[in-house]
Short mmCIF file of C-alpha atoms in Angstrom, two decimals:
data_model
loop_
_atom_site.label_atom_id
_atom_site.label_comp_id
_atom_site.label_asym_id
_atom_site.label_seq_id
_atom_site.Cartn_x
_atom_site.Cartn_y
_atom_site.Cartn_z
CA MET A 2 -9.33 24.74 -15.56
CA ASP A 3 -5.81 26.01 -15.76
CA LYS A 4 -3.06 23.65 -14.72
CA VAL A 5 0.10 24.57 -12.86
CA SER A 6 2.93 22.11 -12.26
CA ILE A 7 5.99 23.06 -10.23
CA LEU A 8 9.15 21.14 -9.39
CA PHE A 9 10.46 22.46 -6.11
CA ILE A 10 14.01 21.22 -6.19
CA ILE A 11 16.47 22.14 -8.90
CA ALA A 12 19.57 20.30 -7.70
CA PRO A 13 18.33 16.77 -8.53
CA LEU A 14 17.71 17.88 -12.10
CA LEU A 15 21.19 19.25 -12.46
CA LEU A 16 22.85 16.37 -10.60
CA PRO A 17 20.94 13.12 -11.24
CA CYS A 18 23.05 11.13 -8.79
CA TRP A 19 22.63 13.61 -5.95
CA SER A 20 20.45 12.84 -2.97
CA GLU A 21 20.28 14.26 0.52
CA ARG A 22 20.55 11.53 3.12
CA GLN A 23 18.86 11.77 6.51
CA PHE A 24 19.65 9.72 9.64
CA PHE A 25 17.30 8.54 12.36
CA HIS A 26 18.52 7.17 15.71
CA GLN A 27 16.13 4.52 17.07
CA SER A 28 16.08 4.15 20.86
CA ARG A 29 14.31 0.80 21.12
CA ASN A 30 16.40 -2.38 21.31
CA ALA A 31 16.22 -5.07 18.62
CA SER A 32 18.31 -7.79 17.04
CA TRP A 33 20.19 -6.87 13.89
CA ALA A 34 17.61 -8.58 11.62
CA GLU A 35 14.66 -6.95 13.43
CA ALA A 36 16.35 -3.56 13.27
CA ARG A 37 16.93 -3.87 9.54
CA GLN A 38 13.35 -4.94 8.89
CA HIS A 39 12.02 -1.88 10.72
CA CYS A 40 14.38 0.42 8.82
CA GLN A 41 13.31 -1.03 5.46
CA VAL A 42 9.61 -0.59 6.26
CA CYS A 43 9.71 2.90 7.75
CA TYR A 44 12.88 4.36 6.22
CA LYS A 45 15.24 2.94 3.60
CA ASP A 46 17.67 0.62 5.40
CA LEU A 47 20.14 0.40 8.26
CA VAL A 48 22.67 3.19 8.06
CA THR A 49 25.58 3.09 5.62
CA MET A 50 28.66 4.87 6.95
CA SER A 51 31.23 6.96 5.11
CA TYR A 52 33.87 9.57 5.86
CA ASP A 53 31.27 12.29 5.34
CA ASN A 54 28.58 11.06 7.72
CA SER A 55 30.61 9.39 10.48
CA LEU A 56 30.94 12.53 12.61
CA PRO A 57 27.22 13.50 12.53
CA LEU A 58 26.28 9.92 13.40
CA VAL A 59 28.61 9.85 16.40
CA GLU A 60 27.20 13.15 17.66
CA GLY A 61 23.73 11.62 17.86
CA ALA A 62 24.80 8.31 19.44
CA LYS A 63 24.45 7.59 23.17
CA SER A 64 25.30 3.86 23.27
CA PRO A 65 26.41 1.07 20.90
CA GLN A 66 24.02 0.94 17.95
CA TRP A 67 23.53 -1.43 15.03
CA ILE A 68 24.71 -0.20 11.63
CA GLY A 69 24.05 -1.78 8.24
CA LEU A 70 26.98 -4.19 8.20
CA ARG A 71 27.26 -7.90 8.92
CA GLU A 72 29.79 -10.59 8.12
CA THR A 73 27.97 -11.94 5.05
CA PHE A 74 24.54 -11.65 3.49
CA ASN A 75 24.63 -14.90 1.52
CA GLU A 76 26.91 -17.89 1.03
CA THR A 77 28.76 -16.38 -1.93
CA ASP A 78 29.71 -13.09 -0.23
CA ALA A 79 33.18 -12.41 1.01
CA PRO A 80 33.19 -11.41 4.70
CA TRP A 81 32.69 -7.69 5.41
CA SER A 82 32.43 -6.83 1.68
CA ALA A 83 29.21 -4.81 1.35
CA TRP A 84 26.63 -2.79 3.25
CA ALA A 85 23.08 -3.93 3.77
CA ASN A 86 21.83 -1.79 0.87
CA GLY A 87 24.42 -3.31 -1.49
CA ASP A 88 26.88 -0.40 -1.50
CA PRO A 89 30.56 -1.44 -1.40
CA ILE A 90 32.50 -0.70 1.77
CA THR A 91 34.80 2.29 1.25
CA PHE A 92 35.20 3.31 4.89
CA GLN A 93 36.15 1.17 7.93
CA ASN A 94 36.62 2.06 11.57
CA TRP A 95 37.21 -1.21 13.47
CA TYR A 96 38.02 -1.43 17.15
CA PRO A 97 40.54 -2.66 18.06
CA VAL A 98 41.27 -4.33 14.67
CA LYS A 99 39.34 -5.76 11.76
CA PRO A 100 37.87 -9.19 12.65
CA PRO A 101 39.72 -12.28 11.36
CA PRO A 102 38.08 -14.65 8.86
CA PRO A 103 35.15 -16.62 10.29
CA VAL A 104 36.01 -19.60 12.53
CA VAL A 105 35.20 -23.00 11.03
CA GLU A 106 34.71 -26.20 13.06
CA PRO A 107 33.98 -29.68 11.72
CA CYS A 108 30.45 -30.87 12.15
CA THR A 109 29.95 -34.66 12.36
CA THR A 110 26.68 -36.15 11.21
CA ILE A 111 25.75 -39.78 11.90
CA ALA A 112 23.90 -41.41 9.06
CA ALA A 113 21.22 -43.93 10.07
CA PRO A 114 22.21 -47.57 9.40
CA THR A 115 20.40 -49.59 6.80
CA VAL A 116 18.01 -52.26 8.02
CA ASP A 117 17.80 -55.77 6.54
CA THR A 118 15.04 -58.07 7.80
CA ARG A 119 15.24 -61.75 6.95
CA LYS A 120 12.92 -64.66 7.66
CA THR A 121 14.55 -67.96 8.62
CA THR A 122 12.95 -71.41 8.50
CA LEU A 123 14.33 -74.24 10.69
CA THR A 124 13.72 -77.97 10.60
CA THR A 125 14.80 -79.78 13.72
CA LYS A 126 15.61 -83.47 13.48
CA GLY A 127 16.91 -85.94 16.00
CA LEU A 128 16.32 -83.79 19.03
CA PRO A 129 16.43 -86.06 22.12
CA GLU A 130 13.36 -86.10 24.27
CA THR A 131 15.24 -84.65 27.19
CA SER A 132 18.02 -82.04 26.88
CA SER A 133 19.82 -80.03 29.51
CA SER A 134 18.70 -76.47 28.87
CA GLY A 135 15.69 -76.35 31.20
CA PHE A 136 12.85 -75.73 28.79
CA THR A 137 9.32 -76.60 29.84
CA GLY A 138 6.93 -77.46 26.97
CA THR A 139 3.59 -79.16 26.57
CA ALA A 140 3.59 -82.82 25.60
CA SER A 141 0.18 -82.79 24.09
CA GLY A 142 1.06 -80.84 20.97
CA ASP A 143 -0.09 -77.35 22.01
CA THR A 144 1.40 -74.46 20.06
CA GLN A 145 3.17 -71.69 22.04
CA LYS A 146 5.45 -68.73 21.50
CA LYS A 147 8.46 -68.53 23.78
CA ALA A 148 11.27 -66.01 24.07
CA LEU A 149 14.58 -67.78 24.59
CA THR A 150 17.84 -66.32 25.71
CA ASN A 151 20.80 -68.52 24.94
CA THR A 152 23.34 -67.63 27.55
CA ALA A 153 25.57 -70.65 27.52
CA LEU A 154 24.55 -72.51 24.40
CA PRO A 155 27.53 -73.31 22.16
CA GLU A 156 27.50 -72.01 18.59
CA THR A 157 26.42 -75.45 17.36
CA SER A 158 24.16 -77.50 19.60
CA SER A 159 23.26 -81.13 19.29
CA SER A 160 19.77 -80.23 18.15
CA GLY A 161 20.92 -79.05 14.75
CA PHE A 162 20.14 -75.34 15.45
CA THR A 163 22.71 -72.63 15.13
CA GLY A 164 21.98 -69.93 17.78
CA THR A 165 23.67 -66.81 19.16
CA ALA A 166 26.09 -67.25 22.02
CA SER A 167 25.80 -63.71 23.32
CA GLY A 168 22.26 -63.54 24.57
CA ASP A 169 20.17 -62.66 21.50
CA SER A 170 16.44 -63.13 21.97
CA LEU A 171 14.36 -64.96 19.36
CA GLN A 172 10.69 -65.62 19.21
CA THR A 173 9.71 -68.98 17.71
CA ALA A 174 6.38 -70.67 17.24
CA LEU A 175 6.60 -74.41 18.03
CA THR A 176 4.38 -77.37 18.08
CA ASN A 177 5.34 -80.11 20.52
CA THR A 178 4.10 -83.39 19.20
CA ALA A 179 6.33 -85.88 21.00
CA LEU A 180 8.14 -83.85 23.61
CA PRO A 181 7.64 -84.90 27.19
CA GLU A 182 6.14 -82.47 29.68
CA THR A 183 9.54 -81.53 31.02
CA SER A 184 12.39 -80.90 28.62
CA SER A 185 15.70 -79.12 29.05
CA SER A 186 16.87 -78.56 25.51
CA GLY A 187 17.06 -74.69 25.73
CA PHE A 188 15.67 -74.41 22.24
CA THR A 189 12.10 -73.84 21.28
CA GLY A 190 11.81 -76.15 18.28
CA THR A 191 9.86 -79.12 17.03
CA ALA A 192 10.72 -82.39 18.62
CA SER A 193 9.76 -84.66 15.78
CA GLY A 194 11.16 -82.87 12.71
CA GLU A 195 8.48 -80.20 12.32
CA THR A 196 9.29 -76.87 10.58
CA SER A 197 9.35 -73.54 12.47
CA SER A 198 10.02 -69.95 11.29
CA PHE A 199 11.47 -66.86 12.93
CA THR A 200 12.65 -63.39 11.81
CA GLN A 201 16.07 -61.83 12.37
CA THR A 202 17.14 -58.16 11.73
CA TYR A 203 20.63 -57.23 10.56
CA TYR A 204 22.07 -53.67 10.77
CA SER A 205 24.77 -52.22 8.53
CA ASP A 206 27.68 -50.19 9.89
CA MET A 207 26.98 -46.54 10.82
CA THR A 208 28.23 -43.80 8.46
CA PHE A 209 29.99 -40.69 9.82
CA LEU A 210 29.87 -37.52 7.64
CA THR A 211 32.03 -34.45 8.37
CA THR A 212 31.09 -30.95 7.04
CA PRO A 213 32.41 -27.44 7.92
CA GLN A 214 30.25 -25.30 10.17
CA TYR A 215 30.61 -21.62 11.13
CA VAL A 216 30.68 -21.15 14.85
CA ARG A 217 28.92 -17.73 14.79
CA GLU A 218 28.14 -15.01 12.28
CA ASP A 219 28.63 -11.50 13.63
CA CYS A 220 27.06 -8.14 12.91
CA VAL A 221 28.54 -4.70 13.48
CA ALA A 222 27.62 -2.08 16.04
CA MET A 223 29.05 1.43 16.34
CA HIS A 224 30.23 2.59 19.75
CA HIS A 225 28.95 5.93 20.96
CA PHE A 226 32.44 7.34 20.40
CA GLY A 227 32.68 6.08 16.80
CA PRO A 228 34.64 2.81 16.39
CA TRP A 229 33.01 -0.41 15.16
CA VAL A 230 32.83 -3.63 17.11
CA GLU A 231 31.57 -7.15 16.38
CA GLU A 232 28.45 -8.31 18.18
CA ASP A 233 26.32 -11.42 18.05
CA CYS A 234 23.53 -10.63 15.57
CA ASN A 235 20.92 -11.78 18.10
CA THR A 236 21.99 -9.19 20.66
CA GLU A 237 19.36 -6.51 21.13
CA LEU A 238 20.70 -2.98 20.64
CA PRO A 239 19.45 0.43 19.49
CA TYR A 240 20.07 1.15 15.82
CA ILE A 241 20.34 3.85 13.16
CA CYS A 242 18.18 4.03 10.04
CA TYR A 243 18.67 6.24 7.01
CA ASP A 244 16.42 7.60 4.31
CA ASP A 245 16.90 9.88 1.30
CA ARG A 246 15.08 13.17 1.66
CA TYR A 247 11.96 12.99 -0.45
CA TYR A 248 11.35 15.53 -3.20
CA GLY A 249 8.11 15.29 -5.13
CA ILE A 250 6.17 17.17 -7.79
CA ALA A 251 2.80 18.67 -6.94
CA SER A 252 0.32 20.04 -9.48
CA VAL A 253 -3.01 21.84 -9.40
CA ASP A 254 -6.01 22.39 -11.66
CA ARG A 255 -7.87 25.51 -10.52
CA ASP A 256 -10.58 27.91 -11.42
CA ALA A 257 -12.03 30.85 -9.47
CA THR A 258 -13.32 28.98 -6.40
CA THR A 259 -11.95 25.41 -6.50
CA ALA A 260 -8.57 23.74 -6.88
CA THR A 261 -7.78 20.05 -7.40
CA LEU A 262 -4.39 19.10 -5.96
CA SER A 263 -2.36 16.11 -7.18
CA TRP A 264 0.98 14.84 -5.89
CA GLU A 265 3.41 11.96 -6.22
CA THR A 266 3.28 8.93 -3.95
CA PRO A 267 6.57 8.12 -2.18
CA SER A 268 7.80 4.54 -1.91
CA GLY A 269 6.95 2.47 1.14
CA ILE A 270 3.83 2.21 3.26
CA ILE A 271 2.15 5.63 3.40
CA SER A 272 -0.64 5.76 5.97
CA SER A 273 -2.04 9.21 5.08
CA TYR A 274 -1.26 12.69 3.79
CA ARG A 275 -1.57 16.00 5.60
CA VAL A 276 -2.64 18.90 3.39
CA GLU A 277 -1.88 22.38 4.70
CA VAL A 278 -3.35 25.41 2.89
CA HIS A 279 -2.65 29.12 3.54
CA GLY A 280 -4.17 32.13 1.77
CA GLY A 281 -7.72 33.41 1.90
CA GLY A 282 -8.07 31.46 5.14
CA SER A 283 -6.25 28.39 6.45
CA LEU A 284 -6.93 24.68 6.03
CA ASN A 285 -5.25 21.69 7.66
CA VAL A 286 -6.73 18.33 6.75
CA SER A 287 -5.69 14.66 6.64
CA VAL A 288 -6.51 12.71 3.48
CA ASP A 289 -5.91 9.15 2.32
CA SER A 290 -4.65 9.67 -1.21
CA SER A 291 -4.19 11.99 -4.19
CA PRO A 292 -6.01 13.94 -5.67
CA TYR A 293 -7.77 16.23 -3.23
CA GLN A 294 -10.19 19.06 -4.08
CA ILE A 295 -10.29 22.34 -2.17
CA SER A 296 -13.54 24.28 -2.47
CA ASN A 297 -14.98 27.65 -1.38
CA MET A 298 -11.82 29.50 -2.38
CA THR A 299 -11.59 33.22 -3.01
CA PRO A 300 -11.18 34.27 -6.67
CA GLY A 301 -7.97 36.07 -7.59
CA THR A 302 -6.18 35.01 -4.38
CA LYS A 303 -2.73 33.53 -3.94
CA TYR A 304 -2.61 30.22 -2.04
CA GLU A 305 0.33 28.22 -0.71
CA VAL A 306 -0.14 24.48 -0.24
CA ARG A 307 2.10 21.88 1.44
CA VAL A 308 1.44 18.15 1.22
CA PHE A 309 3.13 15.89 3.80
CA ALA A 310 3.20 12.11 3.30
CA VAL A 311 2.94 10.27 6.65
CA LYS A 312 5.12 7.15 6.83
CA CYS A 313 5.26 5.21 10.12
CA ASP A 314 4.01 8.30 12.03
CA ARG A 315 6.78 10.36 10.41
CA GLU A 316 6.07 13.21 8.02
CA LEU A 317 8.26 13.19 4.93
CA ASN A 318 9.59 16.32 3.28
CA SER A 319 6.58 18.27 1.99
CA GLN A 320 5.58 18.74 -1.63
CA ASN A 321 4.92 22.47 -1.98
CA ILE A 322 3.02 24.49 -4.54
CA SER A 323 1.68 28.06 -4.75
CA PHE A 324 -0.94 29.24 -7.20
CA ILE A 325 -3.49 31.99 -7.79
CA THR A 326 -7.15 31.27 -8.24
CA LYS A 327 -8.67 32.69 -11.37
CA PRO A 328 -10.15 36.20 -10.87
CA GLU A 329 -13.81 36.74 -11.58
CA THR A 330 -14.86 38.64 -14.73
CA PRO A 331 -15.89 42.31 -14.47
CA TYR A 332 -19.59 42.84 -15.17
CA ASN A 333 -22.00 45.54 -16.31
CA LEU A 334 -19.49 46.91 -18.82
CA THR A 335 -20.89 50.03 -20.53
CA VAL A 336 -19.77 52.88 -22.79
CA GLU A 337 -20.32 56.13 -20.96
CA ASN A 338 -19.28 58.42 -23.79
CA ASN A 339 -17.64 58.12 -27.18
CA THR A 340 -16.12 60.65 -29.51
CA GLU A 341 -14.43 60.51 -32.89
CA THR A 342 -11.20 59.24 -31.32
CA SER A 343 -12.03 57.94 -27.83
CA ALA A 344 -14.51 56.00 -25.71
CA ALA A 345 -15.13 56.19 -21.96
CA LEU A 346 -15.92 52.84 -20.34
CA ARG A 347 -17.24 51.87 -16.93
CA TRP A 348 -17.87 48.51 -15.21
CA GLU A 349 -18.50 47.00 -11.81
CA ARG A 350 -15.96 45.23 -9.63
CA PRO A 351 -16.31 41.43 -9.40
CA VAL A 352 -16.21 39.46 -6.17
CA GLY A 353 -12.87 38.28 -4.88
CA ASP A 354 -9.42 39.80 -5.14
CA LEU A 355 -7.62 41.43 -8.05
CA GLU A 356 -4.64 43.71 -8.59
CA ARG A 357 -5.55 45.59 -11.78
CA TYR A 358 -7.61 45.53 -14.95
CA CYS A 359 -6.50 44.83 -18.48
CA VAL A 360 -8.20 46.67 -21.38
CA ARG A 361 -7.66 45.41 -24.93
CA VAL A 362 -9.01 46.96 -28.12
CA GLU A 363 -9.75 44.93 -31.22
CA LYS A 364 -10.17 47.02 -34.42
CA LYS A 365 -12.50 45.80 -37.15
CA GLU A 366 -10.74 46.58 -40.43
CA ARG A 367 -11.92 45.75 -43.91
CA ARG A 368 -10.22 43.08 -46.03
CA ILE A 369 -7.61 42.29 -43.35
CA ARG A 370 -7.70 40.33 -40.12
CA ASP A 371 -8.83 41.92 -36.92
CA VAL A 372 -6.03 43.52 -34.94
CA THR A 373 -5.95 43.34 -31.13
CA ASP A 374 -3.80 45.83 -29.27
CA PRO A 375 -1.62 44.75 -26.35
CA CYS A 376 -3.10 44.90 -22.91
CA ASN A 377 -3.35 48.36 -21.39
CA TYR A 378 -3.33 48.08 -17.63
CA TYR A 379 -5.42 50.26 -15.39
CA PRO A 380 -5.11 50.40 -11.61
CA ASP A 381 -7.75 49.07 -9.27
CA LYS A 382 -10.44 51.44 -10.57
CA GLU A 383 -13.57 50.45 -12.50
CA GLU A 384 -13.28 52.90 -15.40
CA ALA A 385 -11.03 53.62 -18.37
CA VAL A 386 -10.84 55.90 -21.42
CA VAL A 387 -9.74 54.29 -24.66
CA LYS A 388 -7.96 56.83 -26.88
CA ASP A 389 -6.34 57.12 -30.31
CA LEU A 390 -9.31 55.58 -32.10
CA THR A 391 -10.19 56.29 -35.72
CA PRO A 392 -13.38 58.23 -36.45
CA GLY A 393 -16.24 56.23 -37.83
CA ASN A 394 -14.78 52.83 -36.99
CA LYS A 395 -16.15 49.85 -35.11
CA TYR A 396 -14.14 48.41 -32.21
CA THR A 397 -14.53 45.59 -29.71
CA VAL A 398 -13.19 46.43 -26.27
CA TYR A 399 -12.31 43.69 -23.73
CA VAL A 400 -11.89 44.23 -19.99
CA LEU A 401 -10.29 41.54 -17.73
CA SER A 402 -9.45 41.26 -14.03
CA VAL A 403 -5.80 40.40 -13.33
CA THR A 404 -3.98 39.02 -10.28
CA GLY A 405 -0.30 38.26 -10.78
CA ASP A 406 -0.13 36.71 -14.25
CA VAL A 407 -3.59 35.13 -14.03
CA GLU A 408 -6.37 36.74 -16.03
CA SER A 409 -10.13 36.35 -15.81
CA GLU A 410 -12.46 35.66 -18.68
CA ASN A 411 -13.24 38.59 -21.00
CA ALA A 412 -16.00 41.13 -20.56
CA SER A 413 -16.56 42.74 -23.98
CA ILE A 414 -18.49 45.59 -25.59
CA THR A 415 -18.70 47.08 -29.08
CA VAL A 416 -17.71 50.73 -29.58
CA LEU A 417 -18.53 52.81 -32.69
CA THR A 418 -16.65 56.09 -32.89
CA SER A 419 -18.32 59.18 -34.30
CA GLU A 420 -17.62 60.24 -37.85
CA SER A 421 -15.61 63.39 -38.38
CA ALA A 422 -17.25 66.55 -39.78
CA ASP A 423 -15.59 66.04 -43.18
CA CYS A 424 -17.07 62.58 -43.44
CA ARG A 425 -20.55 64.00 -42.90
CA LEU A 426 -20.40 66.37 -46.05
CA PRO A 427 -22.22 65.32 -49.26
CA ARG A 428 -20.22 62.99 -51.51
CA GLY A 429 -18.14 64.86 -54.06
CA ARG A 430 -18.03 68.16 -52.16
CA HIS A 431 -15.48 69.52 -49.78
CA GLY A 432 -16.68 72.56 -47.93
CA ASP A 433 -18.13 75.17 -50.28
CA GLY A 434 -16.09 74.14 -53.33
CA PRO A 435 -17.62 73.18 -56.69
CA LEU A 436 -18.91 69.71 -57.40
CA SER A 437 -16.31 67.36 -58.71
CA SER A 438 -16.73 65.93 -62.13
CA LYS A 439 -15.40 62.95 -63.96
CA ALA A 440 -12.15 63.45 -65.76
CA SER A 441 -12.58 63.66 -69.53
CA ARG A 442 -11.17 61.01 -71.66
#
């Protein structure tokens, strides 16, 4: 199969940095981050503004719309220093003035105190049988747990226990071995020198940490009349996406009745391709990927094909190609008449389309290579007379169908021209003259 490959745009080859930018106004409302995500999936990014595109963008705007600018994109960026796609800012149109540096307020963080738990063991000695705190115990030695609140106990009591004067609660396990049924000591201890244990928790001082915190990070919207204004990035607004017009290369392998199309795959999520064919009938079909084969085509016919990539329900710029299917070969080629210097040929027309026929003559010469004459074209008529041949020579004649610059396979036939009358005389004689003889030495 012959292969044709066509690049449909010349400017990008001459100017590698050139690209044609397209803009798409989105009517649905979204936050700045949501708007950018949609633009990156279905287009290229949120719009980047310049002196050249500001007027066309304003003409299509009907309300404030997000553009591809926000205060910062990461912690190391200077405010308002770059567009979302990374391009530096070379054009600004703030209203009423450019925003000041971001506001910083201190943020105070309270660190949790450390916890220290200690176990204390007490031994009470010399506690009188009756004290004045109003504690009721059991004289028979039962063990109990009591919660005491010392509200008026001095820092050092006569029982030998150091308590807390401000109302701390302690839990103590005690065994009363010699305490009377009613006691008023205010302390849950051991009356006869027994040992008791309790646990106390101590807390360190709280730590206060101060760090800077930005009050709000803003994004930029463009008013319908052109100027830029700060907006909270979470505000839902319409937005503008941009994309570079897509230019791709399509190719085709074709014969007389079939053609296999191939094309480049654009970046992004492509859901399908629409293939549109014109010439020898029309075809409009949706396919999933490249390549795609077209069948039942007409030989020798010019076709024009456009391939549209579908991205987010939007058709990208088409990849276009035109080609001619290979003509069919003439058949039943015969020699109707031949003379000493010519041969009359006839053949039958093949199926399909063609514009003309090409007739080539290849001369069989001794001791040198065969010589093929250039193509002699004949109009759309199935006969030709080959002239200026040499008497008594053998020739091969080729006939081809031609459409545009595409030729069919060869149909060939061998032609033997008649010898001239002189060539038919006996060797050594010319007319009625005497026989020739060898020259004497």
